[in-house]
Amino acid sequence: MENGEDVSPFRKSPLSAGRAGYQALYRVNSEAPWNAAPDVTPAHDAASETAGKAMAASTGNPALIEEAKALLKQRHQLKPITSARIGARPAECG
Protein backbone atom coordinates (compact mmCIF):
# COMPACT_ATOMS: atom_id res chain seq x y z
CA MET A 1 0.00 0.00 0.00
CA GLU A 2 1.59 3.25 -1.13
CA ASN A 3 0.60 6.77 -0.13
CA GLY A 4 -2.29 5.43 1.92
CA GLU A 5 -3.93 3.90 -1.15
CA ASP A 6 -6.29 1.05 -0.61
CA VAL A 7 -5.56 -2.39 -2.04
CA SER A 8 -9.14 -2.64 -3.28
CA PRO A 9 -10.18 -0.50 -6.22
CA PHE A 10 -13.69 -0.45 -4.72
CA ARG A 11 -15.15 1.81 -7.39
CA LYS A 12 -14.10 -0.54 -10.19
CA SER A 13 -14.98 -3.86 -8.61
CA PRO A 14 -17.95 -6.20 -8.36
CA LEU A 15 -18.23 -5.11 -4.72
CA SER A 16 -18.92 -1.54 -5.80
CA ALA A 17 -21.66 -2.58 -8.19
CA GLY A 18 -22.90 -5.06 -5.63
CA ARG A 19 -23.17 -2.39 -2.98
CA ALA A 20 -25.41 -0.20 -5.15
CA GLY A 21 -27.49 -3.17 -6.23
CA TYR A 22 -27.80 -4.41 -2.67
CA GLN A 23 -29.14 -1.07 -1.49
CA ALA A 24 -31.84 -1.12 -4.18
CA LEU A 25 -32.73 -4.76 -3.51
CA TYR A 26 -32.83 -4.17 0.23
CA ARG A 27 -35.35 -1.38 -0.23
CA VAL A 28 -37.58 -3.41 -2.55
CA ASN A 29 -37.31 -6.47 -0.31
CA SER A 30 -38.22 -4.37 2.74
CA GLU A 31 -41.15 -2.61 1.10
CA ALA A 32 -42.74 -5.67 -0.52
CA PRO A 33 -44.08 -7.22 2.72
CA TRP A 34 -45.35 -3.83 3.88
CA ASN A 35 -47.26 -3.43 0.63
CA ALA A 36 -48.64 -6.96 0.86
CA ALA A 37 -49.77 -6.75 4.50
CA PRO A 38 -52.79 -4.44 4.08
CA ASP A 39 -53.73 -5.76 0.64
CA VAL A 40 -53.36 -9.53 0.55
CA THR A 41 -53.53 -10.43 -3.12
CA PRO A 42 -51.72 -12.95 -5.28
CA ALA A 43 -49.86 -10.06 -6.97
CA HIS A 44 -48.50 -8.73 -3.68
CA ASP A 45 -47.60 -12.22 -2.47
CA ALA A 46 -45.74 -12.84 -5.72
CA ALA A 47 -43.93 -9.48 -5.47
CA SER A 48 -42.83 -10.25 -1.92
CA GLU A 49 -41.63 -13.73 -2.88
CA THR A 50 -39.78 -12.42 -5.94
CA ALA A 51 -38.09 -9.67 -3.93
CA GLY A 52 -36.89 -12.23 -1.41
CA LYS A 53 -35.49 -14.48 -4.12
CA ALA A 54 -33.71 -11.55 -5.78
CA MET A 55 -32.18 -10.54 -2.45
CA ALA A 56 -30.99 -14.10 -1.82
CA ALA A 57 -29.44 -14.31 -5.29
CA SER A 58 -27.64 -11.03 -4.76
CA THR A 59 -26.21 -11.84 -1.35
CA GLY A 60 -25.06 -15.23 -2.64
CA ASN A 61 -23.36 -13.83 -5.76
CA PRO A 62 -20.16 -15.89 -6.21
CA ALA A 63 -18.21 -12.98 -7.75
CA LEU A 64 -18.90 -10.78 -4.73
CA ILE A 65 -18.08 -13.54 -2.28
CA GLU A 66 -14.79 -14.39 -4.00
CA GLU A 67 -13.69 -10.75 -4.14
CA ALA A 68 -14.51 -10.27 -0.47
CA LYS A 69 -12.52 -13.40 0.42
CA ALA A 70 -9.54 -12.17 -1.61
CA LEU A 71 -9.67 -8.79 0.08
CA LEU A 72 -9.88 -10.35 3.52
CA LYS A 73 -6.67 -12.25 2.79
CA GLN A 74 -5.04 -8.83 2.38
CA ARG A 75 -6.89 -7.15 5.24
CA HIS A 76 -3.68 -5.84 6.80
CA GLN A 77 -3.30 -3.60 3.73
CA LEU A 78 -6.88 -2.31 3.76
CA LYS A 79 -8.16 0.91 5.21
CA PRO A 80 -10.50 0.37 8.18
CA ILE A 81 -13.51 1.59 6.16
CA THR A 82 -12.82 -0.98 3.45
CA SER A 83 -12.51 -3.73 6.01
CA ALA A 84 -15.78 -2.67 7.58
CA ARG A 85 -17.53 -2.75 4.22
CA ILE A 86 -16.52 -6.33 3.60
CA GLY A 87 -17.20 -7.49 7.12
CA ALA A 88 -13.80 -7.61 8.78
CA ARG A 89 -13.61 -6.32 12.31
CA PRO A 90 -11.19 -3.40 12.79
CA ALA A 91 -9.12 -5.44 15.26
CA GLU A 92 -8.56 -8.06 12.54
CA CYS A 93 -7.14 -5.44 10.20
CA GLY A 94 -4.31 -4.15 12.27
Tab-separated table of N, CA, C and O in Angstrom:
chain	number	residue	atom	x	y	z
A	1	MET	N	0.858	-1.170	0.000
A	1	MET	CA	0.000	0.000	0.000
A	1	MET	C	0.901	1.228	0.000
A	1	MET	O	1.670	1.433	0.904
A	2	GLU	N	0.781	2.046	-1.026
A	2	GLU	CA	1.587	3.247	-1.134
A	2	GLU	C	0.731	4.486	-0.951
A	2	GLU	O	-0.396	4.540	-1.420
A	3	ASN	N	1.294	5.485	-0.295
A	3	ASN	CA	0.604	6.769	-0.127
A	3	ASN	C	-0.787	6.617	0.467
A	3	ASN	O	-1.697	7.349	0.113
A	4	GLY	N	-0.988	5.622	1.298
A	4	GLY	CA	-2.286	5.427	1.923
A	4	GLY	C	-3.355	4.911	0.976
A	4	GLY	O	-4.531	4.945	1.277
A	5	GLU	N	-2.944	4.423	-0.202
A	5	GLU	CA	-3.925	3.901	-1.152
A	5	GLU	C	-4.432	2.559	-0.672
A	5	GLU	O	-3.717	1.789	-0.052
A	6	ASP	N	-5.659	2.300	-0.989
A	6	ASP	CA	-6.290	1.052	-0.608
A	6	ASP	C	-5.942	-0.028	-1.621
A	6	ASP	O	-5.806	0.243	-2.807
A	7	VAL	N	-5.809	-1.271	-1.158
A	7	VAL	CA	-5.557	-2.395	-2.042
A	7	VAL	C	-6.739	-2.584	-2.981
A	7	VAL	O	-6.579	-2.878	-4.151
A	8	SER	N	-7.936	-2.398	-2.484
A	8	SER	CA	-9.139	-2.636	-3.276
A	8	SER	C	-9.539	-1.424	-4.100
A	8	SER	O	-9.768	-0.363	-3.567
A	9	PRO	N	-9.630	-1.585	-5.408
A	9	PRO	CA	-10.182	-0.503	-6.219
A	9	PRO	C	-11.704	-0.596	-6.158
A	9	PRO	O	-12.364	-1.006	-7.104
A	10	PHE	N	-12.278	-0.244	-4.988
A	10	PHE	CA	-13.692	-0.445	-4.720
A	10	PHE	C	-14.601	0.070	-5.824
A	10	PHE	O	-15.605	-0.518	-6.147
A	11	ARG	N	-14.259	1.196	-6.404
A	11	ARG	CA	-15.150	1.805	-7.387
A	11	ARG	C	-15.148	1.065	-8.714
A	11	ARG	O	-15.981	1.324	-9.562
A	12	LYS	N	-14.203	0.173	-8.917
A	12	LYS	CA	-14.101	-0.540	-10.189
A	12	LYS	C	-14.316	-2.040	-10.017
A	12	LYS	O	-13.949	-2.807	-10.882
A	13	SER	N	-14.886	-2.441	-8.916
A	13	SER	CA	-14.975	-3.858	-8.608
A	13	SER	C	-16.420	-4.336	-8.542
A	13	SER	O	-17.348	-3.543	-8.456
A	14	PRO	N	-16.601	-5.665	-8.561
A	14	PRO	CA	-17.948	-6.203	-8.356
A	14	PRO	C	-18.547	-5.761	-7.031
A	14	PRO	O	-19.750	-5.599	-6.916
A	15	LEU	N	-17.696	-5.550	-6.012
A	15	LEU	CA	-18.226	-5.113	-4.723
A	15	LEU	C	-18.893	-3.755	-4.828
A	15	LEU	O	-19.896	-3.491	-4.186
A	16	SER	N	-18.335	-2.874	-5.637
A	16	SER	CA	-18.919	-1.544	-5.804
A	16	SER	C	-20.295	-1.646	-6.452
A	16	SER	O	-21.265	-1.057	-5.984
A	17	ALA	N	-20.371	-2.396	-7.521
A	17	ALA	CA	-21.663	-2.582	-8.191
A	17	ALA	C	-22.623	-3.335	-7.273
A	17	ALA	O	-23.811	-3.025	-7.217
A	18	GLY	N	-22.080	-4.289	-6.551
A	18	GLY	CA	-22.904	-5.064	-5.628
A	18	GLY	C	-23.488	-4.218	-4.524
A	18	GLY	O	-24.621	-4.418	-4.097
A	19	ARG	N	-22.701	-3.262	-4.044
A	19	ARG	CA	-23.172	-2.390	-2.980
A	19	ARG	C	-24.380	-1.581	-3.442
A	19	ARG	O	-25.375	-1.482	-2.737
A	20	ALA	N	-24.292	-1.000	-4.624
A	20	ALA	CA	-25.406	-0.203	-5.147
A	20	ALA	C	-26.623	-1.090	-5.398
A	20	ALA	O	-27.754	-0.722	-5.067
A	21	GLY	N	-26.389	-2.252	-5.980
A	21	GLY	CA	-27.490	-3.173	-6.234
A	21	GLY	C	-28.127	-3.676	-4.954
A	21	GLY	O	-29.347	-3.814	-4.862
A	22	TYR	N	-27.294	-3.930	-3.956
A	22	TYR	CA	-27.798	-4.411	-2.673
A	22	TYR	C	-28.717	-3.379	-2.030
A	22	TYR	O	-29.768	-3.730	-1.495
A	23	GLN	N	-28.324	-2.116	-2.088
A	23	GLN	CA	-29.140	-1.066	-1.492
A	23	GLN	C	-30.523	-1.019	-2.148
A	23	GLN	O	-31.537	-0.897	-1.460
A	24	ALA	N	-30.559	-1.132	-3.464
A	24	ALA	CA	-31.838	-1.121	-4.177
A	24	ALA	C	-32.662	-2.367	-3.834
A	24	ALA	O	-33.868	-2.265	-3.571
A	25	LEU	N	-32.020	-3.524	-3.844
A	25	LEU	CA	-32.735	-4.759	-3.510
A	25	LEU	C	-33.237	-4.752	-2.073
A	25	LEU	O	-34.340	-5.228	-1.794
A	26	TYR	N	-32.426	-4.227	-1.172
A	26	TYR	CA	-32.831	-4.165	0.226
A	26	TYR	C	-34.109	-3.341	0.375
A	26	TYR	O	-35.029	-3.735	1.092
A	27	ARG	N	-34.156	-2.234	-0.322
A	27	ARG	CA	-35.345	-1.384	-0.234
A	27	ARG	C	-36.577	-2.106	-0.770
A	27	ARG	O	-37.623	-2.139	-0.123
A	28	VAL	N	-36.446	-2.696	-1.952
A	28	VAL	CA	-37.584	-3.412	-2.546
A	28	VAL	C	-37.997	-4.581	-1.663
A	28	VAL	O	-39.188	-4.801	-1.420
A	29	ASN	N	-37.012	-5.321	-1.154
A	29	ASN	CA	-37.306	-6.471	-0.305
A	29	ASN	C	-37.953	-6.055	1.012
A	29	ASN	O	-38.746	-6.789	1.584
A	30	SER	N	-37.619	-4.875	1.501
A	30	SER	CA	-38.221	-4.371	2.738
A	30	SER	C	-39.630	-3.840	2.512
A	30	SER	O	-40.498	-3.981	3.375
A	31	GLU	N	-39.842	-3.212	1.372
A	31	GLU	CA	-41.146	-2.614	1.096
A	31	GLU	C	-42.200	-3.631	0.666
A	31	GLU	O	-43.386	-3.436	0.924
A	32	ALA	N	-41.782	-4.700	0.013
A	32	ALA	CA	-42.744	-5.673	-0.524
A	32	ALA	C	-43.668	-6.250	0.555
A	32	ALA	O	-44.896	-6.272	0.362
A	33	PRO	N	-43.162	-6.702	1.691
A	33	PRO	CA	-44.076	-7.221	2.719
A	33	PRO	C	-45.009	-6.145	3.283
A	33	PRO	O	-46.160	-6.428	3.614
A	34	TRP	N	-44.510	-4.919	3.383
A	34	TRP	CA	-45.354	-3.831	3.879
A	34	TRP	C	-46.499	-3.561	2.904
A	34	TRP	O	-47.624	-3.269	3.321
A	35	ASN	N	-46.216	-3.644	1.624
A	35	ASN	CA	-47.264	-3.431	0.632
A	35	ASN	C	-48.257	-4.590	0.619
A	35	ASN	O	-49.443	-4.393	0.358
A	36	ALA	N	-47.778	-5.775	0.896
A	36	ALA	CA	-48.641	-6.956	0.863
A	36	ALA	C	-49.510	-7.081	2.116
A	36	ALA	O	-50.612	-7.638	2.052
A	37	ALA	N	-49.050	-6.568	3.236
A	37	ALA	CA	-49.775	-6.754	4.495
A	37	ALA	C	-51.202	-6.200	4.478
A	37	ALA	O	-52.141	-6.908	4.859
A	38	PRO	N	-51.420	-4.957	4.047
A	38	PRO	CA	-52.792	-4.444	4.082
A	38	PRO	C	-53.645	-4.878	2.892
A	38	PRO	O	-54.855	-4.732	2.907
A	39	ASP	N	-53.011	-5.393	1.854
A	39	ASP	CA	-53.733	-5.760	0.636
A	39	ASP	C	-53.252	-7.135	0.178
A	39	ASP	O	-52.405	-7.263	-0.698
A	40	VAL	N	-53.807	-8.169	0.825
A	40	VAL	CA	-53.364	-9.530	0.548
A	40	VAL	C	-53.974	-9.989	-0.774
A	40	VAL	O	-55.159	-10.299	-0.869
A	41	THR	N	-53.117	-9.987	-1.784
A	41	THR	CA	-53.530	-10.429	-3.119
A	41	THR	C	-52.428	-11.312	-3.682
A	41	THR	O	-51.276	-11.239	-3.239
A	42	PRO	N	-52.764	-12.129	-4.661
A	42	PRO	CA	-51.718	-12.950	-5.278
A	42	PRO	C	-50.574	-12.104	-5.864
A	42	PRO	O	-49.409	-12.503	-5.801
A	43	ALA	N	-50.899	-10.929	-6.388
A	43	ALA	CA	-49.858	-10.064	-6.968
A	43	ALA	C	-48.867	-9.590	-5.906
A	43	ALA	O	-47.651	-9.608	-6.126
A	44	HIS	N	-49.390	-9.178	-4.746
A	44	HIS	CA	-48.496	-8.725	-3.680
A	44	HIS	C	-47.699	-9.881	-3.091
A	44	HIS	O	-46.519	-9.724	-2.747
A	45	ASP	N	-48.330	-11.041	-2.962
A	45	ASP	CA	-47.603	-12.216	-2.475
A	45	ASP	C	-46.465	-12.573	-3.427
A	45	ASP	O	-45.351	-12.869	-3.004
A	46	ALA	N	-46.758	-12.523	-4.720
A	46	ALA	CA	-45.739	-12.837	-5.721
A	46	ALA	C	-44.608	-11.807	-5.695
A	46	ALA	O	-43.430	-12.165	-5.809
A	47	ALA	N	-44.948	-10.530	-5.523
A	47	ALA	CA	-43.930	-9.482	-5.473
A	47	ALA	C	-43.026	-9.687	-4.257
A	47	ALA	O	-41.805	-9.537	-4.352
A	48	SER	N	-43.613	-10.028	-3.136
A	48	SER	CA	-42.831	-10.253	-1.920
A	48	SER	C	-41.903	-11.452	-2.081
A	48	SER	O	-40.725	-11.411	-1.715
A	49	GLU	N	-42.429	-12.522	-2.652
A	49	GLU	CA	-41.626	-13.726	-2.875
A	49	GLU	C	-40.493	-13.451	-3.865
A	49	GLU	O	-39.343	-13.854	-3.645
A	50	THR	N	-40.795	-12.746	-4.931
A	50	THR	CA	-39.781	-12.422	-5.936
A	50	THR	C	-38.691	-11.528	-5.362
A	50	THR	O	-37.504	-11.730	-5.632
A	51	ALA	N	-39.080	-10.555	-4.558
A	51	ALA	CA	-38.091	-9.668	-3.931
A	51	ALA	C	-37.163	-10.462	-3.019
A	51	ALA	O	-35.945	-10.235	-3.005
A	52	GLY	N	-37.712	-11.389	-2.282
A	52	GLY	CA	-36.893	-12.228	-1.411
A	52	GLY	C	-35.926	-13.097	-2.185
A	52	GLY	O	-34.755	-13.243	-1.804
A	53	LYS	N	-36.372	-13.652	-3.293
A	53	LYS	CA	-35.493	-14.484	-4.118
A	53	LYS	C	-34.382	-13.645	-4.750
A	53	LYS	O	-33.229	-14.087	-4.834
A	54	ALA	N	-34.727	-12.439	-5.191
A	54	ALA	CA	-33.713	-11.555	-5.776
A	54	ALA	C	-32.665	-11.182	-4.733
A	54	ALA	O	-31.461	-11.136	-5.017
A	55	MET	N	-33.104	-10.900	-3.527
A	55	MET	CA	-32.180	-10.542	-2.449
A	55	MET	C	-31.249	-11.716	-2.137
A	55	MET	O	-30.038	-11.532	-1.969
A	56	ALA	N	-31.801	-12.917	-2.090
A	56	ALA	CA	-30.993	-14.105	-1.818
A	56	ALA	C	-29.968	-14.337	-2.926
A	56	ALA	O	-28.809	-14.664	-2.654
A	57	ALA	N	-30.375	-14.136	-4.167
A	57	ALA	CA	-29.443	-14.313	-5.285
A	57	ALA	C	-28.325	-13.288	-5.234
A	57	ALA	O	-27.166	-13.590	-5.524
A	58	SER	N	-28.641	-12.081	-4.838
A	58	SER	CA	-27.636	-11.025	-4.757
A	58	SER	C	-26.635	-11.291	-3.646
A	58	SER	O	-25.424	-11.189	-3.849
A	59	THR	N	-27.121	-11.633	-2.478
A	59	THR	CA	-26.211	-11.843	-1.354
A	59	THR	C	-25.375	-13.114	-1.517
A	59	THR	O	-24.323	-13.237	-0.907
A	60	GLY	N	-25.822	-14.014	-2.378
A	60	GLY	CA	-25.063	-15.231	-2.640
A	60	GLY	C	-24.263	-15.176	-3.928
A	60	GLY	O	-23.781	-16.204	-4.405
A	61	ASN	N	-24.073	-13.995	-4.498
A	61	ASN	CA	-23.359	-13.831	-5.759
A	61	ASN	C	-21.905	-14.313	-5.605
A	61	ASN	O	-21.140	-13.739	-4.834
A	62	PRO	N	-21.518	-15.349	-6.356
A	62	PRO	CA	-20.164	-15.894	-6.215
A	62	PRO	C	-19.053	-14.880	-6.495
A	62	PRO	O	-18.009	-14.910	-5.836
A	63	ALA	N	-19.245	-13.979	-7.442
A	63	ALA	CA	-18.205	-12.984	-7.747
A	63	ALA	C	-17.969	-12.061	-6.553
A	63	ALA	O	-16.821	-11.741	-6.219
A	64	LEU	N	-19.039	-11.649	-5.901
A	64	LEU	CA	-18.895	-10.782	-4.731
A	64	LEU	C	-18.240	-11.519	-3.574
A	64	LEU	O	-17.375	-10.972	-2.880
A	65	ILE	N	-18.636	-12.745	-3.380
A	65	ILE	CA	-18.084	-13.540	-2.283
A	65	ILE	C	-16.590	-13.780	-2.497
A	65	ILE	O	-15.784	-13.617	-1.577
A	66	GLU	N	-16.202	-14.131	-3.720
A	66	GLU	CA	-14.793	-14.392	-3.998
A	66	GLU	C	-13.944	-13.135	-3.851
A	66	GLU	O	-12.829	-13.190	-3.340
A	67	GLU	N	-14.458	-11.985	-4.302
A	67	GLU	CA	-13.693	-10.753	-4.142
A	67	GLU	C	-13.535	-10.397	-2.667
A	67	GLU	O	-12.465	-9.989	-2.229
A	68	ALA	N	-14.599	-10.567	-1.905
A	68	ALA	CA	-14.512	-10.274	-0.472
A	68	ALA	C	-13.500	-11.189	0.207
A	68	ALA	O	-12.705	-10.742	1.040
A	69	LYS	N	-13.486	-12.467	-0.156
A	69	LYS	CA	-12.517	-13.398	0.422
A	69	LYS	C	-11.087	-12.995	0.066
A	69	LYS	O	-10.191	-13.043	0.913
A	70	ALA	N	-10.873	-12.597	-1.183
A	70	ALA	CA	-9.540	-12.174	-1.614
A	70	ALA	C	-9.092	-10.927	-0.848
A	70	ALA	O	-7.932	-10.819	-0.447
A	71	LEU	N	-10.013	-9.997	-0.663
A	71	LEU	CA	-9.673	-8.785	0.079
A	71	LEU	C	-9.368	-9.091	1.540
A	71	LEU	O	-8.452	-8.504	2.127
A	72	LEU	N	-10.117	-10.004	2.123
A	72	LEU	CA	-9.877	-10.352	3.522
A	72	LEU	C	-8.509	-11.003	3.723
A	72	LEU	O	-7.913	-10.870	4.782
A	73	LYS	N	-8.011	-11.681	2.691
A	73	LYS	CA	-6.673	-12.253	2.789
A	73	LYS	C	-5.609	-11.161	2.849
A	73	LYS	O	-4.499	-11.397	3.303
A	74	GLN	N	-5.954	-9.967	2.375
A	74	GLN	CA	-5.035	-8.829	2.381
A	74	GLN	C	-5.487	-7.760	3.368
A	74	GLN	O	-5.132	-6.602	3.243
A	75	ARG	N	-6.269	-8.136	4.363
A	75	ARG	CA	-6.892	-7.148	5.244
A	75	ARG	C	-5.895	-6.237	5.949
A	75	ARG	O	-6.220	-5.119	6.280
A	76	HIS	N	-4.684	-6.693	6.151
A	76	HIS	CA	-3.682	-5.845	6.802
A	76	HIS	C	-3.299	-4.649	5.928
A	76	HIS	O	-2.740	-3.679	6.421
A	77	GLN	N	-3.608	-4.703	4.639
A	77	GLN	CA	-3.301	-3.602	3.728
A	77	GLN	C	-4.510	-2.699	3.475
A	77	GLN	O	-4.391	-1.703	2.772
A	78	LEU	N	-5.650	-3.056	4.012
A	78	LEU	CA	-6.877	-2.309	3.756
A	78	LEU	C	-7.067	-1.177	4.752
A	78	LEU	O	-6.644	-1.267	5.899
A	79	LYS	N	-7.744	-0.151	4.293
A	79	LYS	CA	-8.163	0.913	5.206
A	79	LYS	C	-9.279	0.352	6.086
A	79	LYS	O	-10.021	-0.540	5.665
A	80	PRO	N	-9.440	0.875	7.299
A	80	PRO	CA	-10.501	0.373	8.179
A	80	PRO	C	-11.890	0.440	7.549
A	80	PRO	O	-12.696	-0.469	7.731
A	81	ILE	N	-12.174	1.482	6.781
A	81	ILE	CA	-13.505	1.593	6.159
A	81	ILE	C	-13.731	0.469	5.153
A	81	ILE	O	-14.816	-0.081	5.051
A	82	THR	N	-12.697	0.106	4.412
A	82	THR	CA	-12.821	-0.983	3.446
A	82	THR	C	-13.069	-2.293	4.163
A	82	THR	O	-13.933	-3.077	3.773
A	83	SER	N	-12.332	-2.512	5.232
A	83	SER	CA	-12.513	-3.731	6.009
A	83	SER	C	-13.918	-3.815	6.571
A	83	SER	O	-14.541	-4.871	6.564
A	84	ALA	N	-14.424	-2.695	7.040
A	84	ALA	CA	-15.780	-2.675	7.582
A	84	ALA	C	-16.799	-3.000	6.509
A	84	ALA	O	-17.776	-3.704	6.753
A	85	ARG	N	-16.580	-2.500	5.309
A	85	ARG	CA	-17.525	-2.745	4.220
A	85	ARG	C	-17.592	-4.212	3.825
A	85	ARG	O	-18.615	-4.677	3.351
A	86	ILE	N	-16.503	-4.922	3.979
A	86	ILE	CA	-16.518	-6.328	3.598
A	86	ILE	C	-16.669	-7.257	4.787
A	86	ILE	O	-16.600	-8.459	4.650
A	87	GLY	N	-16.852	-6.686	5.969
A	87	GLY	CA	-17.197	-7.494	7.123
A	87	GLY	C	-16.076	-7.846	8.063
A	87	GLY	O	-16.299	-8.585	9.009
A	88	ALA	N	-14.883	-7.345	7.844
A	88	ALA	CA	-13.804	-7.613	8.781
A	88	ALA	C	-13.921	-6.677	9.967
A	88	ALA	O	-14.284	-5.524	9.820
A	89	ARG	N	-13.607	-7.181	11.124
A	89	ARG	CA	-13.606	-6.325	12.309
A	89	ARG	C	-12.326	-5.493	12.311
A	89	ARG	O	-11.267	-5.988	11.917
A	90	PRO	N	-12.393	-4.244	12.764
A	90	PRO	CA	-11.190	-3.397	12.786
A	90	PRO	C	-9.993	-4.050	13.475
A	90	PRO	O	-8.881	-3.909	13.029
A	91	ALA	N	-10.223	-4.797	14.535
A	91	ALA	CA	-9.125	-5.441	15.256
A	91	ALA	C	-8.415	-6.479	14.380
A	91	ALA	O	-7.240	-6.749	14.550
A	92	GLU	N	-9.137	-7.053	13.427
A	92	GLU	CA	-8.559	-8.057	12.541
A	92	GLU	C	-7.704	-7.419	11.459
A	92	GLU	O	-7.006	-8.105	10.745
A	93	CYS	N	-7.803	-6.125	11.305
A	93	CYS	CA	-7.142	-5.444	10.196
A	93	CYS	C	-5.805	-4.847	10.595
A	93	CYS	O	-5.083	-4.338	9.762
A	94	GLY	N	-5.507	-4.836	11.841
A	94	GLY	CA	-4.314	-4.153	12.270
A	94	GLY	C	-3.189	-5.077	12.432
A	94	GLY	O	-2.056	-4.922	12.380
